[in-house]
Backbone as a ProteinNet text record, in pm:
[ID]
protein_1_A
[PRIMARY]
PAWRGGGDGGSVSPVPPVVGVGAVAQPLLRLLAVMLGWSLTLSVSTYGLFAPFALGYGQSQLSATFSAGAACTILVQIALFPRLVAALGEHLAATCGAVAVAVGLGSCSLVHAPLPLHTGLYLLNRAGSGVADTATATLVARSSRGKEQRSRNLGLIQSSRAAARIVTPLVSGELFRRSCAAPKPWSGTLPYHLCAACMLAAASIPLLLRRSEREAEEATEAQLREGTAAAAR
[TERTIARY]
9476.9	9376.9	9383.8	9340.4	9318.7	9165.8	9136.4	8989.3	8962	8852.8	8803.6	8654.1	8656.2	8530	8555.2	8455	8473.1	8456.9	8528.3	8479.2	8572	8663.2	8738.3	8705.6	8601.8	8541.5	8622.1	8642.3	8686.1	8833.1	8882.2	9033.3	9049.3	9185.6	9209	9197.5	9139.5	9111.1	9202.4	9254.3	9358.3	9328.7	9197.5	9164	9035.6	8993.8	8861.8	8756.3	8630.2	8514.1	8530.7	8485.9	8509	8402.9	8429.1	8335.6	8355.9	8273.2	8300.4	8366.4	8483.7	8554.6	8606.3	8630.4	8662.4	8557.1	8445.3	8337.4	8354.4	8404.6	8437.8	8575	8676.3	8802.5	8848.5	8777.6	8820.1	8802	8674	8665.2	8780.1	8792.4	8903.6	9026.9	9066	9202	9213.7	9102	9093.5	9115.2	9033	9060.5	9224.4	9285.9	9422.8	9492.3	9470.5	9533.4	9529.4	9391	9377.9	9453.8	9480.2	9554.4	9695.7	9740.4	9892.7	9900.9	9813.1	9806.9	9819	9750.2	9751.5	9894.4	9945.7	10095.7	10184.7	10181.5	10254.6	10242.5	10125	10112.1	10182.1	10177.1	10243.1	10396.2	10442.1	10584.4	10638.2	10568.4	10604	10551.6	10411.1	10370.8	10367.5	10302.7	10279.4	10431.1	10525.5	10668.2	10726.5	10685	10750.3	10706.5	10605.9	10565.8	10628.2	10620.7	10672.7	10818.4	10892.8	11049.7	11086.7	11054.4	11111.2	11060.8	10936.4	10867.8	10944	10956.7	11007.2	11150.7	11207.7	11367.6	11456.7	11371.5	11452.4	11520.8	11462	11499.4	11499.6	11605.5	11599.6	11557.8	11552.9	11502.7	11607	11726.7	11843.5	11812.9	11787.7	11759.7	11649	11545.3	11421	11416.3	11491.3	11506.4	11584.8	11693.4	11770.1	11688.5	11606.2	11508	11426.8	11354.8	11258.9	11343.9	11452.4	11503.7	11563.8	11609.8	11636.4	11526.1	11411.4	11290.4	11237.8	11237.9	11197.4	11290.3	11426.8	11514.3	11510.6	11478.8	11454	11329.4	11212.1	11108.5	11123.9	11191	11221.2	11307.9	11420.5	11504.1	11443.2	11360.9	11268	11183.6	11118.3	11027.2	11097	11221.4	11292.1	11369.5	11426.7	11533.4	11467.3	11392.6	11337.1	11199.8	11116.2	10979.9	10966.3	11022.6	11029.3	11065.5	11170.1	11223.1	11118.7	11041.7	10957.3	10836.7	10780.7	10679.6	10699.9	10826.6	10873.1	10872.3	10926	10921.3	10785.5	10713.8	10612.6	10464.4	10461.6	10342.5	10296	10209.3	10162.6	10085.7	10005.8	9928.7	10003.3	10109.7	10196.2	10286.1	10344.6	10418.1	10343.9	10222.7	10133	10125.8	10098	10088.3	10217.8	10316.5	10443.5	10475.7	10437.6	10470.6	10382	10266.6	10157.5	10204.7	10263	10308.6	10428.7	10522.5	10643.3	10605.4	10504	10463.4	10405.8	10326	10287.8	10379.7	10478.4	10584.9	10685	10701.1	10783.4	10731.5	10602.2	10526.9	10514	10462.1	10438.2	10570.6	10676.4	10790.8	10892.2	10880	10975.3	10917.3	10783.8	10736.2	10740.2	10811.8	10831	10972.7	11053.1	11200.6	11267.5	11320.6	11385.8	11536.3	11591.7	11729	11749.4	11870.1	11976.9	11914.3	11955.8	11899.9	11896.3	12005.4	12022	11912.7	11878.7	11757.1	11621.7	11600.7	11496.3	11480.9	11589.3	11588.7	11574.1	11628.5	11608.2	11455.9	11385.4	11248.3	11183.3	11198.4	11148.8	11157.5	11282.5	11295.8	11241.2	11215	11133.4	10983.3	10935.1	10805.7	10794.2	10895.8	10900.6	10917.7	11013.6	11028.6	10903.9	10834.6	10702.2	10606.5	10580.6	10502.3	10517.2	10648.9	10693.1	10649.6	10660.6	10611.3	10469.9	10421.6	10247.6	10187.9	10235.6	10156	10175.7	10298.8	10318.6	10234.1	10227.4	10152.9	10002.2	9961.6	9807.5	9775.5	9861	9809.7	9815.6	9923.6	9922	9799	9751.7	9628.6	9493.6	9497.4	9382.2	9377.2	9499.4	9481.1	9461.1	9512	9494.6	9340	9289.4	9155.7	9027.9	9088.1	8990.4	8980.4	8876.2	8818.9	8800.4	8893.3	8907.4	8979.2	9012.3	9088.9	8997.1	8870.5	8796.4	8777.8	8758	8741.6	8876.2	9007.4	9101.1	9139.6	9121.1	9152.7	9064.2	8949	8856.6	8902.1	8940.4	8974.5	9105	9209.4	9324.5	9310.7	9218	9165.3	9116.4	9036.1	8974.9	9066.3	9179.6	9263.7	9357.5	9379.7	9455.7	9377.5	9247	9151	9150.7	9137.1	9133.7	9270.5	9389	9521.6	9505.4	9447.1	9444.3	9345.1	9232.5	9143.3	9206.2	9307.1	9374.1	9469.4	9515.8	9608	9534.5	9404	9327.3	9274.9	9239	9162.5	9275	9362.4	9455.5	9534.9	9598.5	9666.4	9585.7	9461.9	9385.2	9344.6	9316.1	9303	9426	9549	9675.8	9714.8	9695.5	9739.2	9657.9	9526.2	9449.5	9486.9	9511.4	9547.7	9689	9759.7	9896.5	9876.7	9803.4	9792.4	9730.1	9641	9570.6	9657.8	9758.3	9847.8	9969.9	9991.8	10129.4	10138.7	10021.5	10029.6	10052.3	10051.1	10080.5	10217.6	10251.7	10398.4	10472.1	10595	10696.7	10707.6	10721.6	10747.1	10628.9	10509.8	10379.2	10345	10419.7	10376.6	10386.2	10253.1	10244.8	10235.6	10229	10244.3	10095.5	9992.3	9863.1	9825.2	9848.7	9814.1	9908.4	10017.3	10112.6	10045.5	10021.4	9979.9	9837.5	9752.7	9613.7	9629.3	9734.5	9729.5	9814.1	9893.9	9962.5	9875.2	9784	9677.1	9580.3	9545.6	9465.8	9552	9673.8	9752.2	9760.9	9761.9	9780.2	9653.3	9537.7	9414.5	9410.5	9446.2	9443.8	9526.6	9627.7	9722.1	9668.2	9551.1	9488.9	9387.4	9378.3	9314.9	9371	9484.2	9542	9542	9562.4	9542.4	9400.2	9297.2	9163.8	9128.2	9180.4	9174.6	9249.9	9356.4	9422.9	9333	9276.6	9215.5	9073.1	9019.4	8888.4	8929.2	9046.5	9079.1	9098.4	9169.2	9184.1	9068.9	8963.2	8850	8765.1	8783.2	8707.6	8770.8	8912.2	8971	8940.6	8926.7	8896.1	8758.9	8668.6	8505.8	8506.1	8589.7	8582.8	8619.4	8761.3	8828.1	8723.6	8654	8565.5	8440.3	8401	8301.8	8338.7	8465.8	8544.4	8536.5	8584	8604.2	8453.8	8371.6	8219	8178.3	8201.7	8156.8	8238	8363.8	8448.4	8374.5	8366.2	8298	8178.6	8078.1	7936.9	7968.8	8049.2	8086.1	8126.3	8209.3	8263.7	8158.1	8049.8	7933.3	7860.2
13530.3	13583.2	13460.3	13487.6	13387.3	13357	13234.2	13180	13130.3	13176.2	13153.1	13081.9	12983.8	12912.2	12762.4	12691.1	12547.3	12491.7	12385.9	12308.7	12342.3	12436.1	12464.9	12611.5	12642.9	12768.4	12875.4	12912.5	13044.8	13022.6	12898.9	12899.5	12916	12934.1	12934.8	12805.5	12804.5	12682.4	12673.8	12558.1	12540	12588.2	12583.3	12636.7	12708.8	12809.8	12857.1	12765.2	12809.3	12727.3	12657.8	12521.7	12451.1	12483	12478.4	12481.1	12387.1	12361.1	12256.4	12143.8	12107	11991.8	11969.1	12088.3	12094.6	12012.9	12023.3	11990.4	11835.8	11768	11613.9	11590.9	11669.9	11654.2	11526	11491	11379.8	11242.8	11216.3	11095.3	11080.6	11198.4	11194.7	11158.6	11207.5	11189.3	11044.4	10977.2	10840.3	10763.1	10811.1	10725.9	10733.6	10841.7	10844.3	10746.8	10755.5	10666.3	10523.3	10481.8	10337.3	10312	10400.3	10377.4	10375	10429.2	10430.9	10284	10262.4	10136.5	10006.3	10028.3	9923.7	9928.2	10050.6	10053.6	9976.9	9994.3	9938.7	9777	9735.8	9588.3	9528.4	9599.4	9573.6	9571.5	9653.6	9686.3	9573.9	9512.7	9410.1	9256.8	9243.2	9098.8	9063.9	9143.6	9103	9107	9185.2	9182.3	9065.6	8999.4	8886.1	8759	8779.1	8676.2	8735	8861.9	8902.5	8906.6	8927.2	8950.9	8810	8693.7	8562.6	8514.4	8547.2	8527.4	8578.8	8715.2	8793.9	8809.4	8827	8856.7	8741.7	8631.9	8525.2	8554.4	8642.8	8674.8	8563.1	8539.6	8448.9	8531.7	8462	8518.6	8608.4	8594.7	8689.1	8837.3	8825.3	8933.8	9007.7	8945.1	8997.4	9068.5	8996.6	9060.6	9183.7	9204.4	9307.5	9422.3	9389.2	9495.6	9547	9459.5	9516.2	9617.3	9564.7	9642.2	9792.7	9787.8	9919.6	9990.7	9947.3	10001	10078.9	10018.1	10059.4	10170.3	10145.2	10261.6	10383.1	10376.1	10485.3	10555.5	10488.4	10573.4	10646.8	10573.2	10653.6	10760	10759.5	10867.2	10987.5	10943.1	11038.6	11137.6	11045.4	11111.8	11196.4	11158.3	11238.2	11358.3	11317.9	11426.7	11512.8	11440.2	11519.4	11583.3	11517.1	11559.7	11710	11735.3	11866.2	11982.4	11949.4	12052.7	12081.2	11949.4	11953.6	12043.2	12019.5	12097	12242.5	12289.1	12413.3	12485.2	12399.7	12450.6	12456.1	12351.5	12323.3	12351.8	12314.5	12306.3	12164.4	12136.2	12005.2	11934	12023	11962.6	11926.6	12007.9	11985.3	11864	11856.7	11751.4	11623.7	11617.2	11481.8	11447.1	11544.8	11510.2	11453.9	11514.9	11471.5	11339.4	11308.2	11161.2	11084.5	11109	11009.2	10989.2	11091.8	11073.5	10985.5	10996.2	10913.3	10764.5	10742	10605.6	10539.6	10624.3	10572.3	10545.8	10636.9	10605.9	10504.6	10482.4	10390.5	10238.1	10230.8	10096.4	10054.5	10141.1	10120.1	10081.2	10144	10128.8	10012.3	9976.6	9885.9	9747.3	9734.2	9618.5	9571.9	9663.7	9647.5	9632.1	9732.6	9745.5	9635.8	9533.3	9419.7	9422.2	9498.7	9520.6	9657.9	9701.8	9675	9675.9	9567.8	9570.2	9692.7	9772.5	9879.6	9977	9994	10055.5	10026	9889.1	9839.1	9878	9859.9	9897.9	10025.4	10121.1	10254.1	10302.1	10239.5	10265.4	10200.5	10097.6	10032	10137.1	10199.8	10293.1	10427.8	10465.1	10573.8	10560.6	10422.9	10415.8	10421.2	10356.8	10371.9	10500.8	10587.4	10722.3	10813.2	10777.6	10876.9	10818.2	10702.5	10666.8	10716.9	10728.5	10809.7	10948.6	11009.9	11164	11168.9	11109.7	11123.2	11061.8	10968.5	10925.1	11028.1	11051.4	11175.3	11301.3	11337.8	11447.1	11440.2	11323	11294.6	11294.6	11245.7	11281.7	11408.9	11477	11621.8	11705.4	11674.4	11728	11689.3	11569.1	11543.7	11614.8	11638.7	11735.7	11858.2	11923	12055.3	12086.9	11985.9	12008.4	11976.4	11942.7	11911.7	12044.6	12048.3	12148.2	12121.6	12153.8	12126.5	11985.4	11974.8	11850.8	11724.1	11748.6	11621.9	11561.4	11652	11612	11575.1	11635	11591.8	11451.7	11415.8	11299.3	11194.7	11211.5	11115.9	11104.9	11201.7	11191.6	11111.5	11144.9	11070	10927.4	10898.6	10750.6	10689.9	10753.4	10685.1	10673.9	10759.9	10749.6	10629.2	10614.6	10478.6	10354.3	10368.5	10254	10214.7	10326	10323	10234.9	10282.1	10217	10044.9	10033.9	9901.9	9823.8	9884.3	9800.4	9788	9862.1	9847.2	9721.5	9707.9	9588.6	9469.5	9472.2	9358.2	9310.5	9401.6	9366	9342.4	9444.3	9444.9	9341.1	9256.7	9139.4	9031.5	9023.8	8924.3	8974.3	9102.1	9153.3	9150.8	9173.4	9194.9	9056	8958.1	8828.5	8755.9	8775.2	8728.6	8796.5	8922.3	9014.8	8959.1	8943.3	8896.6	8749	8658.7	8526.6	8531.7	8617.3	8628.9	8673.2	8761.1	8828.3	8745.7	8629.6	8576.8	8494.8	8484	8413.5	8504.5	8641.4	8741.1	8732.9	8779.2	8776.5	8873.5	8845	8928.1	9076.4	9161.8	9209	9216.5	9177	9203.8	9112.2	9010.2	8905.1	8946.6	8918	8957.1	9101.9	9199.3	9335.6	9402.7	9319.7	9384.4	9444	9405.9	9482.1	9605.2	9622.6	9725.8	9834.6	9797	9898.3	9952.4	9867.5	9915.1	10010.8	9977.1	10058.1	10184.4	10192.6	10307.3	10390.6	10363.5	10425.2	10509.3	10424.9	10474.7	10577.6	10566.1	10659.9	10787.1	10772.6	10903.9	10975.4	10911.5	10982.6	11031	10967.1	11018.7	11127	11147.1	11254.2	11380	11399.5	11517.5	11560.6	11474.1	11500	11627.6	11602.6	11717.9	11866.5	11858.4	11990.6	12030.5	11957.9	12002.9	12053.4	11994.8	12061.2	12181.7	12185.3	12339.7	12443	12407.1	12503.9	12545.8	12442.7	12466.2	12545.7	12535.1	12612.7	12760.9	12781.5	12902.7	12980.9	12921.6	12973	13023.7	12941.1	12957.1	13085.6	13092.1	13203.2	13330	13343	13437.2	13496	13383.2	13432.4	13471.3	13423.6	13492.2	13627.8	13641.4	13781.7	13877.2	13840.3	13928.8	13956.8	13875.4	13895.6	13978.3	13988.2	14074.1	14208.3	14234.7	14346.1	14419.9	14350.7	14396.8	14437.4	14361.4	14391.7	14535.3	14533.1	14658.3	14783.3	14741	14891.9	14915.5	14825.7	14863.2	14918.1	14874.2	14936.3	15062.7	15097.2	15235.1	15344.7	15274.9	15368.9	15393.7
10419.3	10511.9	10615.2	10758.6	10832.4	10838.2	10809.3	10795.1	10940.7	11002	11122.8	11125.3	11209.1	11235.6	11242.6	11237.2	11239.1	11385	11413.8	11543.8	11653.8	11629.5	11746	11819.9	11800.6	11880.8	11848.8	11711.6	11648.9	11624	11624.5	11593.1	11463.6	11406	11270.7	11191.3	11093	11013.9	10893.8	10861.8	10763	10628.6	10590.3	10453.2	10460	10360.3	10362.8	10345.8	10352.3	10314.4	10192.1	10210	10058.8	9972.4	9843.5	9739.6	9625.3	9536.5	9444.8	9461.6	9395.7	9412	9584.2	9638	9762.5	9864.1	9838.6	9908.9	9925.7	9837.6	9834.7	9844.3	9908.8	9915.1	9990	10093.6	10174.8	10096.4	10021	9956.2	9843.9	9790.2	9669.6	9723.9	9835.9	9880.8	9929.8	9984.3	10010.6	9898.4	9770.2	9665	9613.4	9614.4	9600.6	9693.2	9813.4	9913.2	9862.9	9820.8	9761.3	9667.1	9560.9	9460	9485.7	9579.8	9642.7	9706.1	9792.4	9850	9750.5	9641.1	9542	9473.5	9461.5	9392.2	9483.9	9624.8	9705.6	9701.2	9683.7	9667.5	9546.6	9431	9322.1	9325.8	9429.6	9447.5	9538.9	9617	9694.8	9679.4	9711.3	9707.2	9548.8	9463.7	9334.1	9271.6	9302.1	9228.8	9274.8	9385.5	9422.3	9335.3	9274.7	9151.4	9028.8	9004.6	8866.5	8837.6	8942.4	8916.1	8895.7	8970.5	8928	8781.7	8763.4	8637.3	8503.7	8522.5	8404.7	8403.6	8513.7	8522.3	8595.9	8644.6	8689.3	8830.3	8885.5	9032.6	9107.9	9207.4	9307.7	9453.9	9551.2	9696.9	9727.2	9708.6	9758.5	9685.1	9548.8	9467.3	9502.5	9531	9567.5	9713.3	9799.1	9931.3	9926.1	9832.7	9836	9754.5	9663.2	9590.6	9692.7	9774.6	9880.3	9977.7	10021.2	10111.1	10056.8	9940.6	9863.4	9851.4	9809.2	9785.5	9922.7	10026.7	10157.3	10212.8	10191.1	10220.5	10127.3	10016	9922.4	9962.4	9992.6	10050.1	10162.1	10261.9	10402.4	10371.5	10276	10267.9	10187.3	10087.6	10015	10106.5	10207.7	10299.9	10394.5	10433.2	10536.9	10454.6	10361.4	10290	10183.1	10089.6	9983.6	10008	10078.1	10079	10116.3	10253.5	10291.1	10182.6	10118.4	10028.9	9892.8	9856.7	9766.2	9803.4	9916.2	9966.7	9965.3	10024.6	10039.1	9891.1	9780.7	9656.5	9596.8	9594.7	9507.4	9595.6	9724.6	9786.1	9806.8	9897.9	9913.7	9792.3	9729.7	9620.5	9495.6	9456.4	9338.7	9385.2	9512.4	9554.1	9545.7	9589.6	9567.9	9399	9337.1	9208	9140.6	9167.6	9114.6	9172.1	9291.4	9352.7	9284.9	9248.5	9178.9	9043	8987.7	8851.6	8839	8933.3	8953.1	8964.7	9057.4	9064	8939.4	8864.2	8738.1	8630.4	8625.8	8535.1	8596.1	8701.1	8758.1	8743.2	8786.1	8770.6	8624.9	8547.7	8411.7	8328.6	8354.1	8274.1	8347.3	8475.4	8510.9	8484	8453.4	8425.4	8279.2	8191.1	8051.2	8031.5	8096	8062.9	8160.3	8109.6	8190.5	8189.7	8084.5	8065.1	8005.7	8043.9	8119.7	8285.9	8361.7	8491.3	8575.9	8583.1	8644.8	8619.7	8479.3	8446	8502.3	8505.2	8556.8	8713.9	8774.9	8925.6	8949.6	8856.7	8892.4	8862.2	8769.7	8752.8	8852.1	8920.7	9042.7	9147.2	9174.9	9288	9243.2	9140	9124.8	9162.5	9130.7	9178.2	9347.1	9402.3	9534.6	9607.7	9538.1	9576.2	9557.9	9442.8	9426.8	9523.7	9560.3	9656.7	9785.3	9821.4	9959.5	9966.2	9831.9	9830.3	9849.3	9754.7	9736.1	9856.1	9917.6	10041.5	10155.5	10180.9	10286.6	10236.7	10126.9	10074.7	10102.4	10068	10078	10224	10310.8	10455.3	10507.8	10449.2	10473.9	10420.1	10311.1	10242.5	10323.5	10362	10464.9	10586.4	10653.7	10756.4	10724	10611.2	10575.9	10566.8	10481.6	10444.6	10549.3	10661.8	10784.1	10858.2	10925.4	11003.6	11142.5	11212.5	11360.5	11398.7	11530.6	11562.2	11561.6	11601.4	11573.9	11437.7	11349.8	11222.4	11138.9	11185.6	11133	11176.1	11319.2	11367	11303	11288.4	11195.9	11061.3	10978.7	10848.4	10844	10930.3	10932.8	10946.5	11050.1	11077.2	10952.1	10869	10753.5	10657.4	10646.8	10528	10567.1	10701.9	10730.9	10687.4	10735.3	10686.2	10559.5	10466.2	10319.2	10276.9	10329	10303.4	10341.1	10463.3	10499.9	10420.5	10382.9	10265.5	10153.6	10102.4	9966.2	10001.7	10108.6	10122.6	10137.5	10168.4	10182.3	10039.5	9963.2	9841.3	9711.4	9711.8	9592.6	9575.6	9679.4	9647.7	9576.6	9597	9525.4	9380	9371.8	9249.1	9154.4	9211.7	9137.9	9083.9	9173.9	9153.8	9048.9	9051.3	8938	8779.9	8787.3	8670.4	8615.5	8712.7	8674.8	8633.6	8687.7	8622.4	8472.4	8442.3	8329.7	8235.6	8263.6	8152.8	8139.5	8191.5	8194.4	8064	8001	7860.3	7744	7770.9	7670.1	7618.8	7498.2	7454.3	7509.3	7531.9	7601.4	7487.9	7556	7699.5	7782.6	7740.3	7809.3	7903	7919.6	8017.3	8144.4	8219.7	8362.2	8381.4	8283	8312.1	8323.3	8313.3	8320.8	8441.9	8565.7	8687.9	8700.8	8646.3	8647.4	8558.2	8445.6	8337.7	8392.3	8463	8503.5	8619.6	8704.2	8824.9	8772.5	8683.2	8638.8	8563.7	8492.4	8439.7	8547.5	8659.7	8739.9	8828.6	8834.6	8919.2	8834.2	8718.3	8628	8629.8	8636.3	8654.4	8807	8895.4	9049	9055.7	8969.1	8996	8993.1	8913.1	8888.2	9021.8	9106	9231.2	9314.6	9340.4	9433.5	9344.9	9217.6	9133	9147.1	9132.3	9145.6	9285.6	9387.5	9521.3	9539.2	9487.1	9498.6	9421.7	9289	9253.6	9297.8	9368.6	9446.3	9586.7	9636.5	9745.2	9711.2	9594.1	9537.8	9515.1	9449.7	9420.3	9544.9	9668.7	9781.4	9856.9	9837.1	9879.9	9812.4	9683.3	9617.8	9651.6	9665	9693.2	9820.6	9929.7	10075.3	10075.9	9983.5	9989.2	9929.6	9824.6	9766.1	9859	9936.8	10045.7	10146	10195.4	10279.9	10230.1	10107	10039.1	10033.1	10012.2	9998.9	10134.9	10237	10375.5	10412.3	10382.2	10420.2	10365.6	10228.3	10162.1	10211.6	10231.3	10302.2	10427	10512.6	10640.3	10624.1	10526.1	10494	10452.8	10388	10359	10485.5
[MASK]
+++++++++++++++++++++++++++++++++++++++++++++++++++++++++++++++++++++++++++++++++++++++++++++++++++++++++++++++++++++++++++++++++++++++++++++++++++++++++++++++++++++++++++++++++++++++++++++++++++++++++++++++++++++++++++++++++++++++++

């Protein structure tokens, strides 16, 4: 059905009236954006500490890895993301991306050899980040009502990502330092495993929002049926 109302003077809204978890959709999506920002910190600035320490990488290897990761993210957003959304929808695409980030981060910090496997896990993390980040922005727009609210929420999601880039390098660096004394292969992996655990927990957010949207749709359809039946009597 077409849901009407909101701040556009009777225009079609992207979702029905929110209930339950959907009422706090925007804060939950901002939390997911912060977790994705943290994963990006671990993939770039903290990885610049981890890879020389655990893998013996030099500057040329780091530069090549960062370039490959950025290229992977862009290609996924251009080529894979539209197909994923068409097949699974925005919510499942966001969850799949978040799970890929968690698996990639947690595994690449432990698997150091063979090197192609480590690189593949690192790229899995970057690909998942590209999917989840784009899907999160899509869900922010989808769950906003009216152009003004949509613009505000998209601005807030960008601010959340920026805040993550300010705080997480400090937190990740300290966690990395504290875990360097751990026995191999756990040396330096604490921030990666902590972020992976948080990402797995945050991966449920899009599914909860989808369930809330469906409940809202069912409730509204029931009200419409009752109204039609009452009018018929």
